[in-house]
Short mmCIF file of C-alpha atoms and ligand atoms in Angstrom, two decimals:
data_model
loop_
_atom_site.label_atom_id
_atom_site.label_comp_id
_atom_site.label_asym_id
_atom_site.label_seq_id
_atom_site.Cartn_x
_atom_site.Cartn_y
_atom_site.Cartn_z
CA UNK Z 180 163.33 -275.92 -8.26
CA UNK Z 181 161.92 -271.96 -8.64
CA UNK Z 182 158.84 -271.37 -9.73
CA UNK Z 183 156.39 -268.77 -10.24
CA UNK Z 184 153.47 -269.48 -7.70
CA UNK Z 185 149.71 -268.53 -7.52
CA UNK Z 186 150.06 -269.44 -3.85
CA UNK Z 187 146.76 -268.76 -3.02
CA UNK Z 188 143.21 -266.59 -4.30
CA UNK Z 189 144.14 -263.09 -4.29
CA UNK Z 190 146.72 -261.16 -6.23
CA UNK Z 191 150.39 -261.66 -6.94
CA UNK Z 192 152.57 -264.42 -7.67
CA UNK Z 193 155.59 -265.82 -5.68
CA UNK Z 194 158.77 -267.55 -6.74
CA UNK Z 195 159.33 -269.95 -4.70
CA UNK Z 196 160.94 -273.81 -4.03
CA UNK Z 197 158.30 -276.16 -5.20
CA UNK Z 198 159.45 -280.21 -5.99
CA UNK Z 199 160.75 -280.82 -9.62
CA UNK Z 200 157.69 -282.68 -11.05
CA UNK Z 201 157.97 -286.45 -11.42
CA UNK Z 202 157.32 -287.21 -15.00
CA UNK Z 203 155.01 -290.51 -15.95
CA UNK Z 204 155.72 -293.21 -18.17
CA UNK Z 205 154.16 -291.35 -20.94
CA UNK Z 206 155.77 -288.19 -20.25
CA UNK Z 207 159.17 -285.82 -20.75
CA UNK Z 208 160.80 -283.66 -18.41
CA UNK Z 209 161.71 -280.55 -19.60
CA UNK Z 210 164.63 -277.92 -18.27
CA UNK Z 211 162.68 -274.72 -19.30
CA UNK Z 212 165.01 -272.42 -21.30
CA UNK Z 213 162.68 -269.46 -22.06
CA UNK Z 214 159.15 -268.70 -21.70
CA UNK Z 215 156.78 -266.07 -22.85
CA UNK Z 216 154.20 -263.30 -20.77
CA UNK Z 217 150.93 -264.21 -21.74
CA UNK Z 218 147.56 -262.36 -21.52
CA UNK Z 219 146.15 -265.04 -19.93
CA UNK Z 220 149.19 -265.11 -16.99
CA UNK Z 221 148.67 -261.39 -16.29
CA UNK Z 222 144.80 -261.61 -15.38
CA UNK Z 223 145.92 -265.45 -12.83
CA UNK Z 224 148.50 -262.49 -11.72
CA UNK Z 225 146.00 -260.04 -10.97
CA UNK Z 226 143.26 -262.38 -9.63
CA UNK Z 227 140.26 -260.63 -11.96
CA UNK Z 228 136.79 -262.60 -11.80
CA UNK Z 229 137.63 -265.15 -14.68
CA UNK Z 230 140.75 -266.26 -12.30
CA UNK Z 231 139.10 -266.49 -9.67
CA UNK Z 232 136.58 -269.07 -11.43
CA UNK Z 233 139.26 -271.13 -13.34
CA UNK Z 234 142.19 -270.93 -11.00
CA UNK Z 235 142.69 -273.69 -7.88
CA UNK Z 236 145.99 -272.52 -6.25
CA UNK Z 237 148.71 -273.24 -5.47
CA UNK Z 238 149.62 -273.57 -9.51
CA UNK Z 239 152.86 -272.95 -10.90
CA UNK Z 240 151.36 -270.56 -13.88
CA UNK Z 241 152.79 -270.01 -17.83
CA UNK Z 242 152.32 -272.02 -21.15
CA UNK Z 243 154.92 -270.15 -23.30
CA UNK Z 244 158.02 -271.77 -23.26
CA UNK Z 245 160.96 -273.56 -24.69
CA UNK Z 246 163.41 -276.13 -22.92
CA UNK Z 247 165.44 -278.84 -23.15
CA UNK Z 248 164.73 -282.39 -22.70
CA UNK Z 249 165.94 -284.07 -19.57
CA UNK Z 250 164.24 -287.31 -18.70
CA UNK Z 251 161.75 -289.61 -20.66
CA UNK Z 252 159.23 -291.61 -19.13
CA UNK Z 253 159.53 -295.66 -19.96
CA UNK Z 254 157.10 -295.73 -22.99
CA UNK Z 255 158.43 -292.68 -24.72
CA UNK Z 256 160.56 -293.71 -27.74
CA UNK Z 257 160.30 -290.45 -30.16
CA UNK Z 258 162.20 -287.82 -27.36
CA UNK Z 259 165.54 -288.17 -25.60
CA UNK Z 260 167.38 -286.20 -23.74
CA UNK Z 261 169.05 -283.07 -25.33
CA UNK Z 262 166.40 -282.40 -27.93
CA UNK Z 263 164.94 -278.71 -27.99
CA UNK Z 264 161.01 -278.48 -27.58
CA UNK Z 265 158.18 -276.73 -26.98
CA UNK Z 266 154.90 -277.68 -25.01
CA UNK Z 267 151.47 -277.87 -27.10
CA UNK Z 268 149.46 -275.95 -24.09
CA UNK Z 269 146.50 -278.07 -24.60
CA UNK Z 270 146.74 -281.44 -22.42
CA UNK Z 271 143.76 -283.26 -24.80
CA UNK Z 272 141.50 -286.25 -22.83
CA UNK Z 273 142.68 -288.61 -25.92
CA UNK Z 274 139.42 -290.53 -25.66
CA UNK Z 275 137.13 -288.62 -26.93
CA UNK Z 276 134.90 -288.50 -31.03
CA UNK Z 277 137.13 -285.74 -31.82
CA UNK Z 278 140.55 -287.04 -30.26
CA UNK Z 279 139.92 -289.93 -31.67
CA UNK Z 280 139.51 -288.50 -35.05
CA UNK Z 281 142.68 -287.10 -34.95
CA UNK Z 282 140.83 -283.43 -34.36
CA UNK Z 283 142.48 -282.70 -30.88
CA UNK Z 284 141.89 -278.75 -30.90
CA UNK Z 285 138.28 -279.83 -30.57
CA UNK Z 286 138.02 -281.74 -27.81
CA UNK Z 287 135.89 -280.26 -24.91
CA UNK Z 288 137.87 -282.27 -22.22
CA UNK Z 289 141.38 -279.63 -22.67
CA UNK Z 290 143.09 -278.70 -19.65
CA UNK Z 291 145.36 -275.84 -20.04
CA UNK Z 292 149.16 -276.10 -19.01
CA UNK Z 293 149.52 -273.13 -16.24
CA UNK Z 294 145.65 -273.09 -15.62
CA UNK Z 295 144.68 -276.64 -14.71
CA UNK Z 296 148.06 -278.15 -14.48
CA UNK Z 297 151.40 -277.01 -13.12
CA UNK Z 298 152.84 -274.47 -15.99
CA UNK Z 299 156.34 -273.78 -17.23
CA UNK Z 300 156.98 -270.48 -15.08
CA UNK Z 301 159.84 -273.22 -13.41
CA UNK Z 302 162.94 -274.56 -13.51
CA UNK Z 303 161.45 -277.55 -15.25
CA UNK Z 304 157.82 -278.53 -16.71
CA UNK Z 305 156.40 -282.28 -17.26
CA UNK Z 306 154.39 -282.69 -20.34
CA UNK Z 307 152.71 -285.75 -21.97
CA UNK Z 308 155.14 -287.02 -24.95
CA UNK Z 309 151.98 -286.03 -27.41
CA UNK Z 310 152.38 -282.26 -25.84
CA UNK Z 311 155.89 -282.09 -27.19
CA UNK Z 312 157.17 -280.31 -29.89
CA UNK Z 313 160.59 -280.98 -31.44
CA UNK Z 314 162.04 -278.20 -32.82
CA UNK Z 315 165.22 -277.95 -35.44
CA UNK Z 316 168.98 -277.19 -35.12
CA UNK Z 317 169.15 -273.69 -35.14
CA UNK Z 318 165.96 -272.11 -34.13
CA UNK Z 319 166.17 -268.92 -32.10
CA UNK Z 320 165.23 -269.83 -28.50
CA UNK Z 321 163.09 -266.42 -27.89
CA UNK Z 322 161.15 -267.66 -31.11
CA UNK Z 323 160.94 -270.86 -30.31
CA UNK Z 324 159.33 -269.50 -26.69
CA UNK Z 325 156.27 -268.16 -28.08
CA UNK Z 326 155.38 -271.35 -30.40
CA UNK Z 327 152.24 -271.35 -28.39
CA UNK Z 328 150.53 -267.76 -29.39
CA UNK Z 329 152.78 -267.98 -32.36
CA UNK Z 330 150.22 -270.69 -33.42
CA UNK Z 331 146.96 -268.79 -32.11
CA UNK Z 332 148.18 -266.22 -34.43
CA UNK Z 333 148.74 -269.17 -37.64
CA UNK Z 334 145.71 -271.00 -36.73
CA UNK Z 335 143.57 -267.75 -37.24
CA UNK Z 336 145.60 -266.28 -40.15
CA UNK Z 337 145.11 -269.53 -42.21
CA UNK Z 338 141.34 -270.05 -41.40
CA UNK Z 339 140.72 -268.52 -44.55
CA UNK Z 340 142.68 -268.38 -47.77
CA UNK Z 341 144.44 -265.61 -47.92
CA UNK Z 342 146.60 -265.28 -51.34
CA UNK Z 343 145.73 -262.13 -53.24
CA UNK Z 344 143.13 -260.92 -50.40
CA UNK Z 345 142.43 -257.69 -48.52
CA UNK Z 346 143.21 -258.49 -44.71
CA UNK Z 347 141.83 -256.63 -42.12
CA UNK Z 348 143.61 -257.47 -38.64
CA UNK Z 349 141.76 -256.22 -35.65
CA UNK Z 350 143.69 -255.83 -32.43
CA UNK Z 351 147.75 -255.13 -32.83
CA UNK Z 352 148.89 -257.39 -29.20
CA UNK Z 353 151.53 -259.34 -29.88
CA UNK Z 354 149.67 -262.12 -31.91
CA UNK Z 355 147.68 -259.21 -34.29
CA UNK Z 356 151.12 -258.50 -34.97
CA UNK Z 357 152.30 -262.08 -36.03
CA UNK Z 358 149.43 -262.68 -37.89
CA UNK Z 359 150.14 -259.27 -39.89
CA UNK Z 360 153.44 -260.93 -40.60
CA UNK Z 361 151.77 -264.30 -41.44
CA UNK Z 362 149.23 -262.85 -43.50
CA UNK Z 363 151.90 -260.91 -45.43
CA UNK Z 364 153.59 -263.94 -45.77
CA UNK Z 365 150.72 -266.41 -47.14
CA UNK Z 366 150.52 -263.50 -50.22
CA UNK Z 367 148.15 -261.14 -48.73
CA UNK Z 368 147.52 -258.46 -51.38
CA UNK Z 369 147.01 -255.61 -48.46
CA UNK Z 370 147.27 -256.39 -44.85
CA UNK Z 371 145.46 -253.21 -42.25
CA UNK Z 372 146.24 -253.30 -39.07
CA UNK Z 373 143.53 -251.53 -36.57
CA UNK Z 374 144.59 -250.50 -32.76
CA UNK Z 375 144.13 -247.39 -30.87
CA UNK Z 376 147.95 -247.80 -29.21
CA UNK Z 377 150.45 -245.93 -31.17
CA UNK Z 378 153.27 -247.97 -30.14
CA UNK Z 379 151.40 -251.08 -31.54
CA UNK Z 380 150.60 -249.48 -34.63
CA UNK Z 381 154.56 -249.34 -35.32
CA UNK Z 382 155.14 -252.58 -34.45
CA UNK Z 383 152.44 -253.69 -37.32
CA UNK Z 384 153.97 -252.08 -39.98
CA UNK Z 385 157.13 -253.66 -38.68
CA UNK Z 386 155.62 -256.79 -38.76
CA UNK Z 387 154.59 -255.95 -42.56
CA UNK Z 388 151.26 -253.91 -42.25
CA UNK Z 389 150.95 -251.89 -45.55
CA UNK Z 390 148.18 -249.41 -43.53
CA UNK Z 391 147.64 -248.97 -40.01
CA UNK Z 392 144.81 -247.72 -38.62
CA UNK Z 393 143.49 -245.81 -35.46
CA UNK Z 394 140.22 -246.08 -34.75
CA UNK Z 395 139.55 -243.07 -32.54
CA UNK Z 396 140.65 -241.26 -35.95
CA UNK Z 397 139.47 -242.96 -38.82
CA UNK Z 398 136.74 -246.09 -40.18
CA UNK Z 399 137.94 -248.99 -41.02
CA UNK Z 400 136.80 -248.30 -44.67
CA UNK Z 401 138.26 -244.55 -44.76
CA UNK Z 402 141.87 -246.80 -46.77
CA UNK Z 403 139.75 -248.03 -49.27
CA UNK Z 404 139.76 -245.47 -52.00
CA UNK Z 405 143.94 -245.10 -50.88
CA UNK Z 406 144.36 -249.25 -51.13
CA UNK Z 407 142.48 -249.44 -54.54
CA UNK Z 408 140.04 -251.79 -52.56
CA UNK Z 409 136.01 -251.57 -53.90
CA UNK Z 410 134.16 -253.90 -51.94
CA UNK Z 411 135.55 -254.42 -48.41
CA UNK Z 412 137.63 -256.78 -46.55
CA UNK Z 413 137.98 -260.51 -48.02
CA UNK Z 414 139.64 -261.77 -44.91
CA UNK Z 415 139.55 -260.45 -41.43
CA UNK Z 416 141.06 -261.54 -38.28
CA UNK Z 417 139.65 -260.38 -35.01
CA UNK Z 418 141.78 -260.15 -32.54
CA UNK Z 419 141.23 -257.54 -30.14
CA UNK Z 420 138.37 -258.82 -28.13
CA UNK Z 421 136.32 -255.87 -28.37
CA UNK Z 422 133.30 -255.62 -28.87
CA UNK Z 423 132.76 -252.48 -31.23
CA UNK Z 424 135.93 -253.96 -33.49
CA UNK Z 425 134.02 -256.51 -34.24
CA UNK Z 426 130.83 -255.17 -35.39
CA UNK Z 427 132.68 -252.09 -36.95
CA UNK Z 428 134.79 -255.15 -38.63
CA UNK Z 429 131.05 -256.92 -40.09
CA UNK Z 430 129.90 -253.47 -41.38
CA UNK Z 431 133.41 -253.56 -43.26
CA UNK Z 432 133.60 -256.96 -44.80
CA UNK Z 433 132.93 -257.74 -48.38
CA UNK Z 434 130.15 -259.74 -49.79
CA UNK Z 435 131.16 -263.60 -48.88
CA UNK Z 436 134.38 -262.33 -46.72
CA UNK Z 437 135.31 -264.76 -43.86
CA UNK Z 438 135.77 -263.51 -40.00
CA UNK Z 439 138.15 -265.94 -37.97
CA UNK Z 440 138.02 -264.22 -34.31
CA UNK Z 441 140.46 -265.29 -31.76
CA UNK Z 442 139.73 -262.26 -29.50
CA UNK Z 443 138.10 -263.53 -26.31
CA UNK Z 444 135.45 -260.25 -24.96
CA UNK Z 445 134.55 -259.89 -21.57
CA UNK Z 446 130.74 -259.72 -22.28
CA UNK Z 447 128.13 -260.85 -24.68
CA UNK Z 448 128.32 -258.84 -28.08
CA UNK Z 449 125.11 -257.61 -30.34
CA UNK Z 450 125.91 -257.99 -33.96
CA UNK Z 451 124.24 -256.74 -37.00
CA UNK Z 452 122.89 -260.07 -38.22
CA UNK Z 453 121.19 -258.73 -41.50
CA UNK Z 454 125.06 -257.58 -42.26
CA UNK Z 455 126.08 -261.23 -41.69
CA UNK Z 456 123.15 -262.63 -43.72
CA UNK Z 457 123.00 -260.61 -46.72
CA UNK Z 458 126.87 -260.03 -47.19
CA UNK Z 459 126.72 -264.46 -46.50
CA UNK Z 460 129.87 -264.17 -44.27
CA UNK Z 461 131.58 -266.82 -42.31
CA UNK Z 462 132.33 -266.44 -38.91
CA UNK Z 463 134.76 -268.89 -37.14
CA UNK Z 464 135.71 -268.82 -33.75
CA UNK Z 465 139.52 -270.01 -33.36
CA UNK Z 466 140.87 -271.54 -30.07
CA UNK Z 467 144.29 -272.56 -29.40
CA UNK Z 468 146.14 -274.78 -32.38
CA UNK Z 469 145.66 -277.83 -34.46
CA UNK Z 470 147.46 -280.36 -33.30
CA UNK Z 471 149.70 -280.27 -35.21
CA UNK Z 472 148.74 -279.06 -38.66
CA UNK Z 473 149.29 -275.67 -37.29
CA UNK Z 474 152.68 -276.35 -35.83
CA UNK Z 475 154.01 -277.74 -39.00
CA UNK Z 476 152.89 -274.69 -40.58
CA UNK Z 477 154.77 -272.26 -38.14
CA UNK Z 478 157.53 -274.11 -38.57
CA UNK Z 479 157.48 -274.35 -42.13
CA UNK Z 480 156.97 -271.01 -42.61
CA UNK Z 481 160.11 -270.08 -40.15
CA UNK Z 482 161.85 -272.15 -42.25
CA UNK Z 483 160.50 -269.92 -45.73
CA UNK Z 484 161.69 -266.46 -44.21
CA UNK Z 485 158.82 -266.07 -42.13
CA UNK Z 486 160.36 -263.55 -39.54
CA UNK Z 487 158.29 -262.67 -36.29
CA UNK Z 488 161.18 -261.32 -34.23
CA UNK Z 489 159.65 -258.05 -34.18
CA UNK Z 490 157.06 -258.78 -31.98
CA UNK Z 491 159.29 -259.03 -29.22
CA UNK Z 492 159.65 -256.39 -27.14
CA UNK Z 493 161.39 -256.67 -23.77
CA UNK Z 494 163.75 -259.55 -22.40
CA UNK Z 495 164.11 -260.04 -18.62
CA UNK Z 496 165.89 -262.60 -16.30
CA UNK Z 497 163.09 -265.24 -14.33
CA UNK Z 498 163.67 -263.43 -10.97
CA UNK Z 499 162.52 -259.95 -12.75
CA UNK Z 500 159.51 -261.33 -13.45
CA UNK Z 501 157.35 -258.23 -11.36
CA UNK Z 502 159.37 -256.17 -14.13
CA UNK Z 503 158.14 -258.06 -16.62
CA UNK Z 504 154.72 -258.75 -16.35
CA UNK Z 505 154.56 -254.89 -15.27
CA UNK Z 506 156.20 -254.90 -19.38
CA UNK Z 507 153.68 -257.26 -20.37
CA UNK Z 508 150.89 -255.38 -19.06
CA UNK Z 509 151.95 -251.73 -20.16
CA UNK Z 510 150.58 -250.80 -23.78
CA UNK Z 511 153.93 -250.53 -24.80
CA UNK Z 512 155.48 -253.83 -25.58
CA UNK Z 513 154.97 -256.72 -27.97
CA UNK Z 514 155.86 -260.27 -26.52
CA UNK Z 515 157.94 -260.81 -23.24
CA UNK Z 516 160.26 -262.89 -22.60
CA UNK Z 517 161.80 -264.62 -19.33
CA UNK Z 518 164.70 -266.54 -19.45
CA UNK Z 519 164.81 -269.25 -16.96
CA UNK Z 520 168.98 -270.08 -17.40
CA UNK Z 521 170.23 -266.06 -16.30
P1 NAD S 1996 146.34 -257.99 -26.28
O1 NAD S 1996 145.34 -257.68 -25.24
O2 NAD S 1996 147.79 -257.73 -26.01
O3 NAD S 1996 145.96 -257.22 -27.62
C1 NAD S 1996 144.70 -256.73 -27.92
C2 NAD S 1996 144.90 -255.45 -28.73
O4 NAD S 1996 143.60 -255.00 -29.15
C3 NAD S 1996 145.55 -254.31 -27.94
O5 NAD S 1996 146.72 -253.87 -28.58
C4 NAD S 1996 144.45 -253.25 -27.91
O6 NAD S 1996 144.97 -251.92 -27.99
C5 NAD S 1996 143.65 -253.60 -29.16
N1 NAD S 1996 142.31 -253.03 -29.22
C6 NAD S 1996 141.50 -252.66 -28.19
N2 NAD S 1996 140.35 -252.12 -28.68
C7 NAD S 1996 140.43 -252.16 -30.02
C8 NAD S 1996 139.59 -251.74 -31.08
N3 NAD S 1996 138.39 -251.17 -30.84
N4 NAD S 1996 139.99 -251.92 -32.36
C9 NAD S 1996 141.20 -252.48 -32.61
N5 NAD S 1996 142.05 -252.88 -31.66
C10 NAD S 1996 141.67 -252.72 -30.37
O7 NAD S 1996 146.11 -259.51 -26.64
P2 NAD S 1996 146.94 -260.66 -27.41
O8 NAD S 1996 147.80 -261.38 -26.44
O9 NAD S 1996 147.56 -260.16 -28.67
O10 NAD S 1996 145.69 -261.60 -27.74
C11 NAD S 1996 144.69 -261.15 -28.64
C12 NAD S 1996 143.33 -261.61 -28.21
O11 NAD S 1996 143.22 -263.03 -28.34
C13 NAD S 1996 142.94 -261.31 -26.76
O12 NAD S 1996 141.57 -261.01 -26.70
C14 NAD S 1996 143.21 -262.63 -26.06
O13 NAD S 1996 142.42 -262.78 -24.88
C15 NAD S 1996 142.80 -263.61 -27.12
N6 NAD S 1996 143.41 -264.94 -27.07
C16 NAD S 1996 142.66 -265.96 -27.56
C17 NAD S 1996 143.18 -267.23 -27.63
C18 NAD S 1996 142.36 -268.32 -28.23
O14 NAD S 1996 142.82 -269.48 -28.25
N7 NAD S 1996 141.16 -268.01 -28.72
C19 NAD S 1996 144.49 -267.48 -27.20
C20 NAD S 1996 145.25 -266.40 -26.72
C21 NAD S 1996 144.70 -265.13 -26.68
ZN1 ZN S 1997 139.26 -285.28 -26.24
#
């Protein structure tokens, strides 16, 4: 089969013939339909330091992705061949307190599909039945792609209640921009979208934004008097990964708001502690999905009009994938998609 390659330490990627992977008795092949570009593919592509660390080529790379069942191992009952799914991209150790307790996004044992194991940038992907995610009759396949940052943006959206609250989204990438449309969704009273990319800021009041915001123009608290809002944010989601977001984001909050931050920084951050004290905020670090509380919930909320369609950008064919990840990378886009059948 073709796959996309980190052949060896360096940049690049090649697609090249690697073996169609042999599934195990506990595990589904998959014919890979569509996947999405993520963050995390472009710096394996580019070989920064955290690659370097993680990565052990040769790895077939990419988590993103929908596909179509095409063999079972002998102990999987629940999947046949035919059905539609997506792959969880967090391969859980199953044995430990937290697995055990049915809390799998905790477990400290997670190897990542396309980082530690062979990824879906392929012609077909093997997956652990409990990775699998069946999805209904009818779904659009480019949505159905990005289930996996899709969820990242869910998870963080709904770590705080967010009915009749002021949300303040931080960082407008493609999954700031579905959690603007989850927020909305869940009965945010205003939803603010912060990014210094113009193109982004579009896309967020697309996705449902009522106020956008550019930080290199205005504070995050320059809306309020505009939004009717007195205090300060009730809910924010950080998802930008930088560093003066974050504290500009505490300074911003209102007395007992809640800070779910997804964004992953490159270096240690100083915060205004006396701001998190006083103001008694909650700050929750979000990583990947629950399995599968969150994945009932995106679907659900598909199912309830939920529309995240315009996050995506820019469609290419598998062997454009130089064109797309050069998409991917470039400020302006929202999601990419590759589609493994053209
Ligand atoms: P992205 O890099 O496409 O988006 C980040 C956005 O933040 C960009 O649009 C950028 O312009 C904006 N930004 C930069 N500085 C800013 C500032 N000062 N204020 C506001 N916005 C600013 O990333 P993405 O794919 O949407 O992912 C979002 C973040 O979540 C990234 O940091 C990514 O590494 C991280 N991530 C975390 C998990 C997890 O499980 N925790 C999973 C996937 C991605
Ligand atoms: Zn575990």
């Amino acid at each position: 089969m073709l796959a996309l390659v980190k052949t060896g330490p360096g940049p690049g990627l090649e697609l090249t013939d690697v073996p169609v992977p042999k599934p195990g008795i506990n595990d589904v092949l998959i014919r890979v339909h569509k996947t999405g570009i993520c963050g995390t593919d472009l710096h394996i592509e580019s070989w920064d330091a955290w690659a370097a660390d993680a990565i052990h080529p040769p790895l077939v790379i990419g988590h993103e992705f929908v596909g179509e069942i095409v063999e079972v191992g002998g102990n999987v009952a629940d999947f046949s061949p035919g059905d539609l799914v997506s792959g969880e991209g967090h391969v859980v150790c199953g044995l430990c307190r937290h697995c055990l307790a049915g809390r799998r996004h905790l477990c400290a044992h997670t190897i990542g599909l396309g980082v530690g194991r062979d990824g879906a940038f392929a012609e077909y992907v093997s997956l652990p039945m409990t990775n699998v995610w069946h999805h209904w009759a009818g779904i659009a396949e480019e949505v159905a792609a990005i289930f996996d940052p899709f969820g990242n943006a869910v998870h963080t959206a709904l770590a705080f209640p967010v009915l009749g609250e002021d949300v303040l989204v931080s960082g407008a990438g493609p999954i700031g921009l579905m959690a603007t449309a989850v927020a909305r969704h869940a009965g945010a009273r205003h939803v603010v979208v912060c990014d210094p990319n113009p193109f982004r800021r579009d896309l967020a009041v697309q996705m449902g934004a009522n106020r956008v915001i550019d930080p290199a123009v205005e504070s995050l608290t320059d809306c309020f008097a505009e939004l009717g809002m007195v205090e300060g944010y009730d809910v924010a989601l950080e998802m930008s990964g930088s560093p003066i977001a974050l504290r500009n984001a505490i300074a911003a909050m209102a007395h007992g708001g809640g800070i779910a931050i997804l964004g992953i920084p490159t270096q240690e951050i100083s915060l205004d502690v006396n701001a998190i004290v006083f103001k008694m905020l909650t700050l929750r670090g979000i990583y990947g999905r629950e399995m599968y509380e969150t994945w009932y919930k995106m679907t659900v909320m598909l199912q309830s009009g939920l529309d995240i369609t315009p996050a995506i950008t820019h469609r290419f064919g598998f062997r454009e994938f130089e064109a797309a990840f050069a998409a991917a990378r470039a400020g302006e886009s929202g999601k990419v998609i590759m589609d493994w059948q053209a």
